[in-house]
Amino acid sequence: AQSVAQPEDQVNVAEGNPLTVKCTYSVSGNPYLFWYVQYPNRGLQFLLKYITGDNLVKGSYGFEAEFNKSQTSFHLKKPSALVSDSALYFCAVRGHNDMRFGAGTRLTVKP
Amino acid sequence: DTGVSQNPRHKITKRGQNVTFRCDPISEHNRLYWYRQTLGQGPEFLTYFQNEAQLEKSRLLSDRFSAERPKGSFSTLEIQRTEQGDSAMYLCASSSRAGGQETQYFGPGTRLLVL
């Protein structure tokens, strides 16, 4: 069955520093992987997805993610964090008829 | 605003009451999904529609939960005889393509509190 795991409940970074939010996956067949962000009391906003092709996927708000097949990972990255990036981040994998989400990682960017 | 909309945004009800939530998908999106999100967890899939057909409902949490999409546009999710454990955020998403190319776009959610 398709699944993802986010090993860190929380990530703290200083503004201006690079950030990484980790995600590992377990799939049968080709992985279709996604990152979403959730601000307080809001729904999920789509950031980016990996279908096939380049291992480095660029998305919204300066985020990118690196697909690594050998490590079964799909980490979210940003070269320079902003305080406004503070939010809850979810990794997800496409299942048969649904999306399967990780438990989320709370990112806090401190000024 | 052409995104997914959900109403109401918040609902407080007493245990045992019935509640109904509405979702309006992005115009012309033929797929519509319902998810539940509890505190500290990612969204959990409940059911989905392609046009007016409900193609997956085995993961609705109990027979107290039901969903409809009568004309293939908006959808409603009903919870009968609510319980305190039903307190959660209920999210709706829509998409226009199936398979690996699909991207689901989410609404703002309806937060339910059962007293």
Short mmCIF file of C-alpha atoms in Angstrom, two decimals:
data_model
loop_
_atom_site.label_atom_id
_atom_site.label_comp_id
_atom_site.label_asym_id
_atom_site.label_seq_id
_atom_site.Cartn_x
_atom_site.Cartn_y
_atom_site.Cartn_z
CA ALA A 1 0.00 0.00 0.00
CA GLN A 2 1.13 3.53 -0.68
CA SER A 3 2.29 5.51 2.33
CA VAL A 4 4.53 8.37 3.38
CA ALA A 5 6.25 9.18 6.63
CA GLN A 6 7.43 12.48 8.01
CA PRO A 7 10.05 11.67 10.63
CA GLU A 8 10.11 15.10 12.27
CA ASP A 9 7.15 16.58 14.13
CA GLN A 10 8.80 19.97 14.24
CA VAL A 11 11.55 21.82 12.44
CA ASN A 12 12.98 25.12 13.64
CA VAL A 13 15.15 27.36 11.49
CA ALA A 14 16.33 30.93 11.58
CA GLU A 15 15.11 33.38 8.98
CA GLY A 16 17.44 33.47 6.00
CA ASN A 17 18.80 29.97 6.60
CA PRO A 18 18.03 27.05 4.32
CA LEU A 19 15.26 24.72 5.41
CA THR A 20 14.55 21.05 4.82
CA VAL A 21 11.39 19.17 5.71
CA LYS A 22 11.81 15.42 5.37
CA CYS A 23 9.54 12.84 3.79
CA THR A 24 10.08 9.17 2.97
CA TYR A 25 7.75 7.04 0.92
CA SER A 26 6.73 3.45 0.40
CA VAL A 27 4.95 2.60 -2.84
CA SER A 28 4.32 -0.19 -5.26
CA GLY A 29 4.82 1.06 -8.78
CA ASN A 30 5.61 4.63 -9.77
CA PRO A 31 5.38 7.16 -6.95
CA TYR A 32 3.27 10.26 -7.38
CA LEU A 33 4.33 12.53 -4.54
CA PHE A 34 3.03 15.87 -3.31
CA TRP A 35 3.72 18.59 -0.79
CA TYR A 36 0.98 20.73 0.73
CA VAL A 37 1.12 23.55 3.29
CA GLN A 38 -1.53 24.38 5.87
CA TYR A 39 -1.82 27.68 7.69
CA PRO A 40 -3.82 27.90 10.96
CA ASN A 41 -7.54 27.18 10.52
CA ARG A 42 -7.12 26.87 6.77
CA GLY A 43 -7.29 24.13 4.20
CA LEU A 44 -4.29 22.67 2.42
CA GLN A 45 -2.50 24.62 -0.28
CA PHE A 46 -0.72 22.72 -3.05
CA LEU A 47 3.01 23.45 -3.26
CA LEU A 48 4.46 20.98 -5.76
CA LYS A 49 4.35 17.43 -7.08
CA TYR A 50 6.63 14.78 -8.55
CA ILE A 51 5.28 12.62 -11.34
CA THR A 52 8.24 11.61 -13.49
CA GLY A 53 11.26 13.34 -14.97
CA ASP A 54 13.63 15.67 -13.20
CA ASN A 55 14.44 14.70 -9.65
CA LEU A 56 14.38 18.34 -8.55
CA VAL A 57 10.86 19.74 -8.63
CA LYS A 58 10.23 23.45 -8.30
CA GLY A 59 7.03 24.72 -6.76
CA SER A 60 5.27 27.72 -5.29
CA TYR A 61 6.75 30.36 -2.97
CA GLY A 62 10.35 29.38 -3.76
CA PHE A 63 10.01 25.82 -2.49
CA GLU A 64 11.52 22.84 -4.23
CA ALA A 65 11.69 19.13 -3.52
CA GLU A 66 14.25 16.51 -4.34
CA PHE A 67 13.10 13.05 -5.34
CA ASN A 68 15.62 10.35 -4.40
CA LYS A 69 14.67 6.88 -5.55
CA SER A 70 17.51 5.03 -3.83
CA GLN A 71 16.67 6.59 -0.47
CA THR A 72 12.90 6.59 -1.13
CA SER A 73 12.77 10.21 -0.06
CA PHE A 74 11.08 13.38 -1.23
CA HIS A 75 12.42 16.17 0.98
CA LEU A 76 11.05 19.71 0.75
CA LYS A 77 13.64 22.48 0.61
CA LYS A 78 13.98 26.22 0.41
CA PRO A 79 17.30 28.08 0.14
CA SER A 80 16.33 30.97 2.41
CA ALA A 81 13.50 30.68 4.92
CA LEU A 82 11.02 33.45 5.66
CA VAL A 83 9.09 33.99 8.89
CA SER A 84 5.93 33.72 6.78
CA ASP A 85 6.90 30.14 5.85
CA SER A 86 5.96 29.08 9.38
CA ALA A 87 3.13 26.58 8.93
CA LEU A 88 2.25 22.89 8.91
CA TYR A 89 3.65 20.93 5.96
CA PHE A 90 2.24 17.66 4.66
CA CYS A 91 3.82 15.15 2.34
CA ALA A 92 1.38 12.95 0.41
CA VAL A 93 1.36 10.09 -2.06
CA ARG A 94 -1.32 9.26 -4.56
CA GLY A 95 -3.12 6.05 -3.75
CA HIS A 96 -5.61 4.18 -5.89
CA ASN A 97 -8.43 6.69 -5.51
CA ASP A 98 -7.17 8.97 -2.78
CA MET A 99 -4.26 10.91 -1.37
CA ARG A 100 -2.43 9.48 1.62
CA PHE A 101 -0.85 12.03 3.89
CA GLY A 102 1.89 12.01 6.45
CA ALA A 103 1.22 13.28 9.94
CA GLY A 104 2.70 16.66 9.14
CA THR A 105 5.75 18.68 10.17
CA ARG A 106 5.38 22.00 11.91
CA LEU A 107 7.91 24.46 10.55
CA THR A 108 8.81 27.47 12.68
CA VAL A 109 11.01 30.16 11.21
CA LYS A 110 12.39 32.54 13.82
CA PRO A 111 13.40 36.12 13.03
CA ASP B 1 -12.64 33.52 -5.96
CA THR B 2 -12.61 30.40 -8.11
CA GLY B 3 -11.24 27.98 -5.51
CA VAL B 4 -13.03 25.26 -3.58
CA SER B 5 -15.49 26.69 -1.08
CA GLN B 6 -17.00 25.05 1.98
CA ASN B 7 -19.86 26.05 4.22
CA PRO B 8 -20.19 26.53 7.06
CA ARG B 9 -16.63 27.23 8.16
CA HIS B 10 -17.45 26.36 11.75
CA LYS B 11 -20.20 24.27 13.29
CA ILE B 12 -20.93 23.64 16.95
CA THR B 13 -23.56 21.05 17.72
CA LYS B 14 -24.78 18.92 20.57
CA ARG B 15 -24.21 15.21 20.67
CA GLY B 16 -26.95 13.33 18.88
CA GLN B 17 -27.80 16.08 16.42
CA ASN B 18 -27.42 15.75 12.66
CA VAL B 19 -25.12 18.07 10.72
CA THR B 20 -24.65 18.72 7.00
CA PHE B 21 -21.71 20.36 5.31
CA ARG B 22 -21.55 21.70 1.78
CA CYS B 23 -18.68 21.78 -0.68
CA ASP B 24 -18.57 23.70 -3.96
CA PRO B 25 -15.68 22.48 -6.10
CA ILE B 26 -13.67 24.42 -8.63
CA SER B 27 -15.87 24.96 -11.64
CA GLU B 28 -15.81 22.05 -14.08
CA HIS B 29 -13.79 19.79 -11.79
CA ASN B 30 -15.44 16.42 -12.16
CA ARG B 31 -13.81 14.75 -9.16
CA LEU B 32 -14.67 15.67 -5.59
CA TYR B 33 -13.21 14.25 -2.40
CA TRP B 34 -14.01 14.41 1.29
CA TYR B 35 -11.38 14.06 4.00
CA ARG B 36 -11.35 14.30 7.77
CA GLN B 37 -8.48 15.83 9.69
CA THR B 38 -8.08 15.46 13.43
CA LEU B 39 -5.65 17.45 15.54
CA GLY B 40 -2.05 16.54 14.92
CA GLN B 41 -2.81 14.30 11.97
CA GLY B 42 -2.85 14.50 8.22
CA PRO B 43 -6.12 14.36 6.30
CA GLU B 44 -7.83 10.98 6.17
CA PHE B 45 -9.75 10.01 3.04
CA LEU B 46 -13.48 9.41 3.43
CA THR B 47 -15.10 9.22 0.00
CA TYR B 48 -15.02 10.56 -3.53
CA PHE B 49 -17.22 11.29 -6.52
CA GLN B 50 -16.65 11.36 -10.22
CA ASN B 51 -19.40 13.59 -11.52
CA GLU B 52 -22.51 12.44 -9.61
CA ALA B 53 -21.30 8.87 -9.06
CA GLN B 54 -19.89 7.98 -5.65
CA LEU B 55 -17.09 5.62 -6.60
CA GLU B 56 -15.62 4.92 -3.20
CA LYS B 57 -17.48 4.97 0.09
CA SER B 58 -16.14 2.02 2.00
CA ARG B 59 -13.90 4.30 4.01
CA LEU B 60 -16.65 6.45 5.41
CA LEU B 61 -16.15 6.13 9.14
CA SER B 62 -19.50 4.60 9.97
CA ASP B 63 -23.02 4.28 8.62
CA ARG B 64 -23.77 7.60 10.30
CA PHE B 65 -21.75 9.29 7.55
CA SER B 66 -23.17 9.82 4.08
CA ALA B 67 -22.36 12.02 1.12
CA GLU B 68 -24.16 13.11 -2.01
CA ARG B 69 -23.39 14.97 -5.19
CA PRO B 70 -26.78 14.96 -6.89
CA LYS B 71 -26.03 17.00 -9.99
CA GLY B 72 -22.33 16.47 -10.26
CA SER B 73 -21.56 19.95 -8.98
CA PHE B 74 -21.71 20.71 -5.24
CA SER B 75 -21.59 17.95 -2.64
CA THR B 76 -22.92 17.51 0.87
CA LEU B 77 -21.55 15.45 3.73
CA GLU B 78 -24.00 14.50 6.45
CA ILE B 79 -23.25 13.09 9.87
CA GLN B 80 -26.22 11.69 11.73
CA ARG B 81 -26.42 11.31 15.50
CA THR B 82 -23.14 13.10 16.04
CA GLU B 83 -20.71 11.90 18.69
CA GLN B 84 -17.94 13.80 20.43
CA GLY B 85 -15.41 11.76 18.47
CA ASP B 86 -16.72 13.31 15.27
CA SER B 87 -15.15 16.63 16.27
CA ALA B 88 -12.63 17.37 13.53
CA MET B 89 -11.93 19.44 10.45
CA TYR B 90 -13.76 18.18 7.36
CA LEU B 91 -11.99 19.01 4.14
CA CYS B 92 -13.23 18.91 0.59
CA ALA B 93 -10.99 18.74 -2.47
CA SER B 94 -11.60 18.70 -6.20
CA SER B 95 -9.63 17.81 -9.30
CA SER B 96 -10.11 17.60 -13.02
CA ARG B 97 -7.89 14.69 -13.97
CA ALA B 98 -7.53 11.13 -12.85
CA GLY B 99 -4.43 9.08 -12.29
CA GLY B 100 -0.90 10.23 -11.70
CA GLN B 101 -1.34 13.65 -13.27
CA GLU B 102 -4.07 14.56 -10.83
CA THR B 103 -3.67 17.41 -8.37
CA GLN B 104 -6.29 17.84 -5.69
CA TYR B 105 -7.15 21.37 -4.60
CA PHE B 106 -8.54 21.78 -1.13
CA GLY B 107 -11.15 24.04 0.37
CA PRO B 108 -10.75 25.88 3.69
CA GLY B 109 -12.55 23.15 5.61
CA THR B 110 -15.45 22.99 8.05
CA ARG B 111 -14.46 22.68 11.68
CA LEU B 112 -16.97 20.64 13.66
CA LEU B 113 -17.20 20.67 17.43
CA VAL B 114 -19.59 18.23 19.07
CA LEU B 115 -20.42 19.08 22.67
#
